[in-house]
Amino acid sequence: MDYISTRGRAPALDFEGATLAGLASDGGLYVPRTWPRFSAEEIAAMAGLPYAQLAARVMAPFVAGSLTEERLLELTTEAYGRFAHDAVTPLVQLDGQQWLLELFHGPTLAFKDVALQLLGLLFEEFLGRSERNLTIVGATSGDTGSAAIDAVAGRAKVDIFMLHPRGRVSDVQRRQMTTVLAPNVHNLALEHASFDDAQAIVKRMFNDQAMTGRFAIGAVNSINWARLMAQVVYYFAAGLQLGAPHRKVAFSVPTGNFGDVFAGYVAAQMGLPIERLIVATNVNDILHRALAQGDYSQGTVTPTAAPSMDIQVSSNFERLLFDLNGRDGLALAEQMAGFEATRAMQLTNAQREGAAALFASARADADEMASTIRWAWEHCGELIDPHTACGLFAARTAGIAAEVPVVTLATAHPAKFPEAVERATGQRPSLPARVGDLFEREEKYVTLGGTYEAVAAFVAEHASPKV
Ligand SMILES: *Cc1c(COP(=O)(O)O)cnc(C)c1O
């Protein structure tokens, strides 16, 4: 399998190359040259497989040429062995139509662990084949940072620099990053910055030859294809449990950077019968506006109780637009350059109609999030976090036909956001024992002004050169 850039000018790479490169050198994102497709018989044969085996089966076509399926299975067994639930991503029934897919049983209590636990092992595998050092630079709205740090802390040949907007992540989220004291971990709190600002700094570093000449800069954000690939698996896991390939399922996905829901789109391309993918946003609703009205224009970020979705530029939307453009990279490069110059773009009719065939969207405001958290508690005895609440709100209001099961991706453990859950239900969710002493541990981070120059200087001073 080889990987091509959505902007048409970067060289094609194999899976190993795309995993280590992160962003393509033309500013685009890597996607597989073609979507592999399973037949209905092949999908039926996956029913009942343990998660690690299902993962190896679903991902094998994407890693061909870089890893054997046997080696991939060893890595998935190790990655998913660290989850606190033996089902890895258990499915919980709420009512006659609604289901929750619990993705938060990993070490840092959010769905990011599902991909990043594997990505940490992939980095180690590929770096072990050469003399290279990798410098990971990432931006986090809260959950990517802790999951990525957990996945690479203490590993040889990798340094990680994680940027977070100071004061805009929850206490649990911050402490999960800053209490990891391994010497290869660097937490940078950016002043006067939003997640979008932090993400823009990261993207600029990938295109700064003064940096890329000295350091092999790698990505743990969902611009890295390997992350999305790992997330495709749980769509299959849930679909199979609810009757795939013989029955269609809808998914509602709390969305920020469009990574998780894009993985659902990939599952559909691979043959999983999906009735609809519901893109759920909070009031930072650029994706809802884009899908409902064709208006992809950047607003200002409003902080909400669901900070991991407080995003106004959704990097992975570009991967969908690429397909909807007939995979014309040069045309997309022009469209994206227009967006980068004006911070606004109008989708073409072809893009709008193409998206409408599979996607729906909805936006939840603060009251709708709170009332959905309350509904899940009062009617189903489930405590859900504010991100999951956006998804469940959208799931319950999307008008999906009654015979189609709707699976909301439960993206974070409620104890990551205890205040919002307690306000809505009167119940304070307790942290699972595995992270219990978080509030006693020492923190380590540096505060920097939110400029590119400040971040680049810090990285240049502390990172290991490529070779
Ligand atoms: C990252 C995150 C999201 C958004 O996922 P994307 O892949 O960026 O769309 C939603 N909920 C939680 C809890 C997250 O950590």
Coordinates of C-alpha atoms and ligand atoms in Angstrom, one line a residue:
M1 CA 0.0 0.0 0.0
D2 CA 1.3 3.4 -0.7
Y3 CA 0.2 6.8 0.5
I4 CA -0.3 10.0 -1.5
S5 CA -0.8 13.6 -0.4
T6 CA -4.1 15.4 -0.6
R7 CA -2.3 18.4 -2.2
G8 CA -0.8 16.4 -5.1
R9 CA 2.9 17.4 -4.9
A10 CA 4.6 15.4 -2.2
P11 CA 6.2 12.1 -3.0
A12 CA 4.2 8.9 -2.4
L13 CA 5.4 7.0 0.7
D14 CA 4.9 3.5 2.1
F15 CA 3.1 3.0 5.5
E16 CA 6.4 3.3 7.4
G17 CA 7.3 6.5 5.7
A18 CA 3.8 8.1 6.1
T19 CA 3.7 7.1 9.8
L20 CA 7.1 8.8 10.5
A21 CA 6.4 11.8 8.3
G22 CA 3.1 12.8 9.7
L23 CA 2.3 15.8 7.4
A24 CA 3.2 15.7 3.7
S25 CA 5.9 18.0 2.5
D26 CA 3.5 20.0 0.3
G27 CA 1.3 20.8 3.4
G28 CA -1.2 18.1 2.5
L29 CA -2.2 15.0 4.4
Y30 CA -1.4 11.4 3.5
V31 CA -4.2 9.1 2.4
P32 CA -4.0 5.5 1.0
R33 CA -3.8 5.5 -2.8
T34 CA -7.0 3.4 -2.9
W35 CA -9.4 2.2 -0.3
P36 CA -9.1 -1.5 0.4
R37 CA -12.5 -3.2 0.4
F38 CA -13.8 -6.3 2.2
S39 CA -16.6 -8.5 0.8
A40 CA -19.7 -9.2 2.9
E41 CA -18.3 -12.7 3.5
E42 CA -15.0 -11.4 4.7
I43 CA -16.8 -9.0 7.1
A44 CA -19.1 -11.8 8.3
A45 CA -16.0 -13.9 9.1
M46 CA -14.8 -11.2 11.5
A47 CA -17.7 -11.6 13.9
G48 CA -16.7 -12.6 17.4
L49 CA -12.9 -12.0 16.9
P50 CA -11.2 -10.7 20.0
Y51 CA -10.4 -6.9 19.6
A52 CA -6.6 -7.3 19.0
Q53 CA -7.3 -9.9 16.2
L54 CA -10.0 -7.8 14.6
A55 CA -7.6 -4.9 14.7
A56 CA -4.9 -6.8 12.8
R57 CA -7.4 -8.1 10.3
V58 CA -8.9 -4.7 9.5
M59 CA -5.6 -2.8 9.4
A60 CA -3.5 -5.4 7.5
P61 CA -4.2 -4.0 4.0
F62 CA -3.0 -0.5 5.2
V63 CA 0.4 -1.7 6.5
A64 CA 1.2 -4.1 3.7
G65 CA 4.8 -3.7 2.6
S66 CA 5.8 -2.3 6.0
L67 CA 4.6 -4.9 8.5
T68 CA 3.3 -8.5 8.2
E69 CA -0.1 -9.3 9.6
E70 CA 1.6 -11.5 12.2
R71 CA 3.8 -8.7 13.5
L72 CA 0.9 -6.3 13.4
L73 CA -1.1 -8.8 15.6
E74 CA 1.8 -8.8 18.1
L75 CA 1.6 -5.0 18.3
T76 CA -2.1 -4.8 18.6
T77 CA -2.0 -7.5 21.3
E78 CA 0.5 -5.4 23.3
A79 CA -1.3 -2.1 22.7
Y80 CA -4.8 -3.3 23.6
G81 CA -3.5 -5.4 26.5
R82 CA -3.0 -2.2 28.4
F83 CA -6.8 -1.4 28.4
A84 CA -8.7 -1.8 31.6
H85 CA -11.7 -3.6 29.9
D86 CA -11.1 -6.9 28.2
A87 CA -13.5 -6.0 25.5
V88 CA -11.3 -2.9 24.8
T89 CA -14.3 -0.9 23.4
P90 CA -17.4 -2.3 25.0
L91 CA -20.8 -1.4 23.6
V92 CA -23.5 -0.4 26.1
Q93 CA -27.2 -0.2 25.3
L94 CA -29.1 2.9 26.4
D95 CA -32.6 2.3 25.0
G96 CA -34.3 0.6 22.1
Q97 CA -32.3 2.5 19.5
Q98 CA -29.4 4.2 21.2
W99 CA -26.0 2.6 22.1
L100 CA -22.8 3.9 23.6
L101 CA -19.4 2.7 22.3
E102 CA -17.1 3.2 25.3
L103 CA -13.7 4.2 24.0
F104 CA -12.3 5.5 27.2
H105 CA -10.9 2.3 28.9
G106 CA -7.2 3.1 28.0
P107 CA -4.6 4.5 30.3
T108 CA -5.6 8.2 29.9
L109 CA -9.4 7.8 29.8
A110 CA -10.2 9.1 26.3
F111 CA -10.5 7.5 22.9
K112 CA -7.2 8.9 21.8
D113 CA -5.5 6.0 23.6
V114 CA -7.0 3.5 21.1
A115 CA -4.8 5.0 18.4
L116 CA -1.9 6.3 20.3
Q117 CA -1.0 3.2 22.3
L118 CA -0.5 1.5 18.9
L119 CA 1.2 4.5 17.3
G120 CA 3.8 4.6 20.1
L121 CA 4.7 0.9 19.3
L122 CA 4.8 1.7 15.6
F123 CA 7.3 4.5 16.1
E124 CA 9.5 2.2 18.2
E125 CA 9.2 -0.5 15.6
F126 CA 10.2 1.7 12.7
L127 CA 12.9 3.7 14.5
G128 CA 14.4 0.5 15.6
R129 CA 15.1 -0.3 11.9
S130 CA 17.4 2.7 11.4
E131 CA 19.6 5.1 13.3
R132 CA 17.1 7.9 13.2
N133 CA 15.8 10.0 16.1
L134 CA 12.2 11.3 16.0
T135 CA 11.1 14.7 17.3
I136 CA 7.3 14.7 17.9
V137 CA 5.7 18.0 18.0
G138 CA 2.0 18.1 18.8
A139 CA -0.8 20.4 19.8
T140 CA -3.5 19.3 22.2
S141 CA -6.9 20.5 23.2
G142 CA -6.5 18.2 26.2
D143 CA -6.7 14.5 25.3
T144 CA -4.2 13.9 22.5
G145 CA -1.4 15.3 24.8
S146 CA -1.9 12.9 27.6
A147 CA -2.5 9.9 25.4
A148 CA 0.6 10.6 23.2
I149 CA 2.8 11.3 26.3
D150 CA 1.7 8.0 27.9
A151 CA 2.4 6.2 24.6
V152 CA 6.0 7.5 24.1
A153 CA 7.3 8.4 27.6
G154 CA 10.6 6.8 28.3
R155 CA 10.9 5.3 24.8
A156 CA 14.3 5.4 23.1
K157 CA 15.0 7.7 20.1
V158 CA 11.8 9.8 20.6
D159 CA 11.4 13.3 22.1
I160 CA 7.9 14.7 22.5
F161 CA 7.0 18.4 22.7
M162 CA 3.4 18.9 23.5
L163 CA 1.8 22.3 23.1
H164 CA -1.4 23.1 25.0
P165 CA -3.3 26.4 25.3
R166 CA -2.7 27.5 28.9
G167 CA -5.8 27.5 31.1
R168 CA -8.0 25.9 28.4
V169 CA -7.6 22.3 29.4
S170 CA -9.2 20.7 32.4
D171 CA -7.2 20.0 35.6
V172 CA -7.3 16.3 35.0
Q173 CA -6.2 16.7 31.4
R174 CA -3.3 19.0 32.3
R175 CA -2.1 16.8 35.2
Q176 CA -2.2 13.7 33.0
M177 CA 0.4 15.4 30.8
T178 CA 2.5 17.3 33.3
T179 CA 2.9 14.6 35.9
V180 CA 4.8 12.4 33.5
L181 CA 8.4 13.3 34.4
A182 CA 10.3 11.2 31.8
P183 CA 13.2 13.2 30.4
N184 CA 12.0 12.8 26.7
V185 CA 8.6 14.6 27.6
H186 CA 8.3 18.4 27.2
N187 CA 5.0 20.1 28.0
L188 CA 4.7 23.6 26.7
A189 CA 1.8 25.7 28.0
L190 CA 1.2 28.5 25.5
E191 CA -0.1 31.8 26.8
H192 CA -2.8 33.7 25.0
A193 CA -3.3 30.9 22.6
S194 CA -6.2 28.6 21.5
F195 CA -5.9 25.1 20.3
D196 CA -6.1 26.4 16.7
D197 CA -3.1 28.7 17.3
A198 CA -1.1 25.7 18.8
Q199 CA -2.1 23.6 15.8
A200 CA -1.0 26.3 13.4
I201 CA 2.4 26.5 15.1
V202 CA 2.8 22.7 14.7
K203 CA 1.9 22.8 11.0
R204 CA 4.3 25.7 10.4
M205 CA 7.1 23.7 11.9
F206 CA 6.6 20.9 9.4
N207 CA 7.2 23.4 6.7
D208 CA 10.1 25.2 8.3
Q209 CA 13.3 24.0 6.6
A210 CA 15.5 25.4 9.3
M211 CA 13.8 22.8 11.6
T212 CA 13.1 19.9 9.3
G213 CA 16.7 20.1 8.0
R214 CA 18.0 19.3 11.5
F215 CA 15.2 17.3 13.1
A216 CA 12.9 14.6 11.9
I217 CA 9.7 16.2 13.0
G218 CA 6.9 13.7 13.5
A219 CA 3.2 14.0 14.3
V220 CA 0.9 12.5 16.9
N221 CA -2.1 14.6 15.9
S222 CA -4.7 13.0 13.7
I223 CA -3.0 14.5 10.7
N224 CA -0.9 11.3 11.1
W225 CA -2.7 8.6 9.0
A226 CA -1.8 5.8 11.4
R227 CA -4.1 7.3 14.0
L228 CA -7.1 7.3 11.8
M229 CA -6.3 3.8 10.7
A230 CA -6.4 2.5 14.2
Q231 CA -9.8 4.2 14.8
V232 CA -11.4 2.4 11.8
V233 CA -11.3 -0.8 13.8
Y234 CA -13.9 0.1 16.5
Y235 CA -16.5 1.0 13.8
F236 CA -16.1 -2.6 12.6
A237 CA -16.3 -3.9 16.2
A238 CA -19.5 -2.1 16.9
G239 CA -21.1 -2.8 13.5
L240 CA -20.3 -6.5 13.8
Q241 CA -21.9 -6.7 17.2
L242 CA -25.1 -5.0 15.9
G243 CA -25.5 -7.3 12.9
A244 CA -23.1 -6.2 10.2
P245 CA -22.8 -7.0 7.3
H246 CA -26.5 -7.9 7.3
R247 CA -27.7 -4.8 9.0
K248 CA -26.9 -1.1 8.7
V249 CA -25.8 1.0 11.7
A250 CA -25.6 4.8 12.2
F251 CA -22.8 6.4 14.2
S252 CA -22.9 9.7 16.0
V253 CA -19.4 11.1 16.6
P254 CA -18.4 14.0 18.9
T255 CA -16.2 15.9 16.5
G256 CA -13.3 18.4 16.6
N257 CA -10.6 17.8 14.1
F258 CA -12.8 15.5 12.0
G259 CA -10.4 12.6 12.7
D260 CA -12.6 10.2 14.5
V261 CA -15.6 10.6 12.1
F262 CA -13.3 10.4 9.1
A263 CA -12.3 6.9 10.4
G264 CA -16.0 6.0 10.1
Y265 CA -16.0 7.2 6.5
V266 CA -13.0 4.9 5.9
A267 CA -14.9 2.0 7.4
A268 CA -17.8 2.7 5.0
Q269 CA -15.4 2.8 2.1
M270 CA -14.0 -0.6 3.2
G271 CA -17.5 -2.1 3.0
L272 CA -19.0 -1.8 6.5
P273 CA -22.7 -0.9 5.9
I274 CA -23.2 2.5 7.6
E275 CA -26.6 4.1 7.4
R276 CA -25.3 7.6 8.4
L277 CA -22.4 9.3 10.1
I278 CA -23.6 12.1 12.3
V279 CA -21.1 14.8 12.9
A280 CA -21.8 16.3 16.3
T281 CA -20.2 19.6 17.3
N282 CA -20.6 22.0 20.3
V283 CA -21.1 25.7 19.6
N284 CA -17.8 25.7 17.8
D285 CA -19.7 24.6 14.8
I286 CA -17.6 25.1 11.6
L287 CA -18.3 21.5 10.6
H288 CA -22.0 21.7 11.2
R289 CA -22.1 24.9 9.1
A290 CA -20.0 23.3 6.4
L291 CA -22.1 20.2 6.1
A292 CA -25.5 21.9 6.5
Q293 CA -24.8 25.1 4.4
G294 CA -21.5 24.6 2.6
D295 CA -20.0 27.4 4.7
Y296 CA -16.5 26.4 5.9
S297 CA -15.5 29.7 7.5
Q298 CA -13.5 30.0 10.7
G299 CA -15.2 31.7 13.6
T300 CA -13.5 32.5 17.0
V301 CA -13.2 29.7 19.4
T302 CA -15.7 29.7 22.3
P303 CA -14.5 27.7 25.4
T304 CA -17.1 25.1 26.3
A305 CA -17.5 22.2 28.8
A306 CA -16.2 19.9 26.0
P307 CA -12.8 21.5 25.4
S308 CA -11.5 18.8 23.1
M309 CA -14.1 19.9 20.5
D310 CA -13.3 23.7 20.9
I311 CA -11.8 23.8 17.4
Q312 CA -12.6 26.0 14.4
V313 CA -10.2 24.5 11.8
S314 CA -10.7 20.8 11.3
S315 CA -7.6 19.4 9.7
N316 CA -9.0 16.1 8.6
F317 CA -11.9 17.6 6.7
E318 CA -9.3 18.1 3.9
R319 CA -9.1 14.3 3.5
L320 CA -12.9 14.1 2.9
L321 CA -12.8 17.1 0.5
F322 CA -10.0 15.3 -1.4
D323 CA -12.3 12.3 -2.1
L324 CA -15.2 14.6 -2.9
N325 CA -13.1 16.4 -5.4
G326 CA -12.4 13.2 -7.3
R327 CA -9.0 13.1 -5.7
D328 CA -7.7 16.1 -7.7
G329 CA -4.8 17.1 -5.4
L330 CA -3.8 20.2 -7.3
A331 CA -7.4 21.6 -7.3
L332 CA -7.6 20.9 -3.6
A333 CA -4.3 22.6 -3.0
E334 CA -5.7 25.7 -4.6
Q335 CA -9.0 25.5 -2.6
M336 CA -7.0 25.1 0.7
A337 CA -4.6 28.0 -0.2
G338 CA -7.7 30.1 -0.6
F339 CA -9.0 29.1 2.8
E340 CA -5.6 29.7 4.4
A341 CA -5.5 33.2 3.0
T342 CA -9.1 34.3 3.8
R343 CA -10.1 31.9 6.6
A344 CA -13.2 31.0 4.7
M345 CA -14.3 28.8 1.9
Q346 CA -17.5 27.7 0.2
L347 CA -17.8 24.0 -0.6
T348 CA -18.5 23.2 -4.2
N349 CA -21.9 21.7 -5.1
A350 CA -20.2 18.4 -5.8
Q351 CA -18.6 18.4 -2.4
R352 CA -21.8 19.3 -0.6
E353 CA -23.9 16.6 -2.4
G354 CA -21.2 14.0 -2.0
A355 CA -21.0 14.7 1.7
A356 CA -24.8 14.7 2.2
A357 CA -24.9 11.1 0.9
L358 CA -23.3 9.8 4.1
F359 CA -23.0 12.6 6.6
A360 CA -25.5 14.5 8.8
S361 CA -24.6 17.0 11.4
A362 CA -25.9 18.7 14.5
R363 CA -24.7 21.2 17.1
A364 CA -25.3 21.1 20.8
D365 CA -25.3 24.2 23.0
A366 CA -24.5 24.3 26.7
D367 CA -28.1 23.5 27.8
E368 CA -28.5 20.7 25.3
M369 CA -25.3 19.1 26.5
A370 CA -26.4 19.4 30.1
S371 CA -29.9 18.1 29.5
T372 CA -28.4 15.1 27.5
I373 CA -26.1 14.3 30.4
R374 CA -29.1 14.4 32.7
W375 CA -31.2 12.2 30.4
A376 CA -28.5 9.5 30.2
W377 CA -28.3 9.4 34.0
E378 CA -32.0 9.6 34.8
H379 CA -33.2 7.2 32.0
C380 CA -30.3 4.8 31.6
G381 CA -28.2 5.1 34.8
E382 CA -25.1 6.1 32.8
L383 CA -22.8 9.0 33.6
I384 CA -21.5 10.5 30.3
D385 CA -19.0 13.2 29.7
P386 CA -19.8 16.5 27.9
H387 CA -18.2 15.4 24.6
T388 CA -20.2 12.2 24.5
A389 CA -23.3 14.3 25.4
C390 CA -22.8 16.3 22.2
G391 CA -22.8 13.1 20.3
L392 CA -25.8 11.6 22.1
F393 CA -27.8 14.8 21.6
A394 CA -27.1 14.6 17.9
A395 CA -27.9 10.9 17.8
R396 CA -31.3 11.4 19.5
T397 CA -32.3 14.4 17.3
A398 CA -31.0 13.2 13.9
G399 CA -34.2 11.5 12.8
I400 CA -32.6 8.1 12.0
A401 CA -35.3 5.5 11.2
A402 CA -36.4 3.6 14.3
E403 CA -35.1 0.2 13.1
V404 CA -31.5 1.5 12.6
P405 CA -29.3 1.3 15.8
V406 CA -27.5 4.5 16.5
V407 CA -24.1 4.2 18.2
T408 CA -22.7 7.3 19.9
L409 CA -19.0 7.2 20.3
A410 CA -18.3 7.8 24.1
T411 CA -15.0 9.6 23.6
A412 CA -14.0 10.4 27.2
H413 CA -14.6 9.0 30.7
P414 CA -17.0 11.2 32.7
A415 CA -14.4 11.5 35.5
K416 CA -12.2 13.6 33.1
F417 CA -14.8 16.4 33.3
P418 CA -16.3 15.9 36.8
E419 CA -17.7 19.5 37.2
A420 CA -19.9 19.4 34.2
V421 CA -21.2 16.0 35.0
E422 CA -21.9 17.0 38.6
R423 CA -23.7 20.2 37.6
A424 CA -26.0 18.2 35.3
T425 CA -26.7 15.2 37.5
G426 CA -25.7 15.9 41.1
Q427 CA -23.3 12.9 40.8
R428 CA -19.6 13.3 40.9
P429 CA -17.9 10.6 38.8
S430 CA -14.8 9.2 40.5
L431 CA -11.5 8.7 38.8
P432 CA -10.8 5.0 38.1
A433 CA -8.2 3.5 40.5
R434 CA -5.6 3.3 37.8
V435 CA -5.2 7.1 37.7
G436 CA -6.1 7.6 41.3
D437 CA -3.2 9.6 42.7
L438 CA -3.1 12.1 39.9
F439 CA -3.7 15.0 42.2
E440 CA -0.8 14.1 44.5
R441 CA 1.9 13.9 41.8
E442 CA 4.5 16.5 41.0
E443 CA 3.9 18.6 37.8
K444 CA 6.5 19.7 35.3
Y445 CA 5.9 22.1 32.4
V446 CA 7.2 25.3 30.8
T447 CA 5.1 28.4 30.0
L448 CA 5.9 30.1 26.7
G449 CA 4.5 33.0 24.8
G450 CA 2.2 31.7 22.1
T451 CA 4.5 32.6 19.1
Y452 CA 6.0 30.3 16.6
E453 CA 9.5 31.7 17.3
A454 CA 9.3 30.9 21.0
V455 CA 8.2 27.3 20.4
A456 CA 10.8 26.7 17.6
A457 CA 13.6 28.0 19.7
F458 CA 12.6 25.8 22.6
V459 CA 12.4 22.7 20.4
A460 CA 15.7 23.4 18.7
E461 CA 17.4 23.7 22.1
H462 CA 16.0 20.5 23.6
A463 CA 15.5 18.0 20.7
S464 CA 18.0 15.4 19.4
P465 CA 19.1 15.9 15.8
K466 CA 17.8 13.3 13.2
V467 CA 20.9 11.1 13.1
Ligands
LIG1 C1 -10.2 14.6 20.5 C2 -11.6 14.4 21.1 C3 -12.7 14.6 20.3 C4 -12.7 15.1 18.9 O1 -12.1 14.1 18.0 P1 -11.6 14.5 16.6 O2 -11.0 13.2 16.0 O3 -10.6 15.6 16.7 O4 -12.8 14.9 15.8 C5 -13.9 14.4 20.9 N1 -14.0 14.0 22.2 C6 -12.9 13.9 23.0 C7 -13.1 13.5 24.4 C8 -11.7 14.0 22.4 O5 -10.6 13.8 23.2

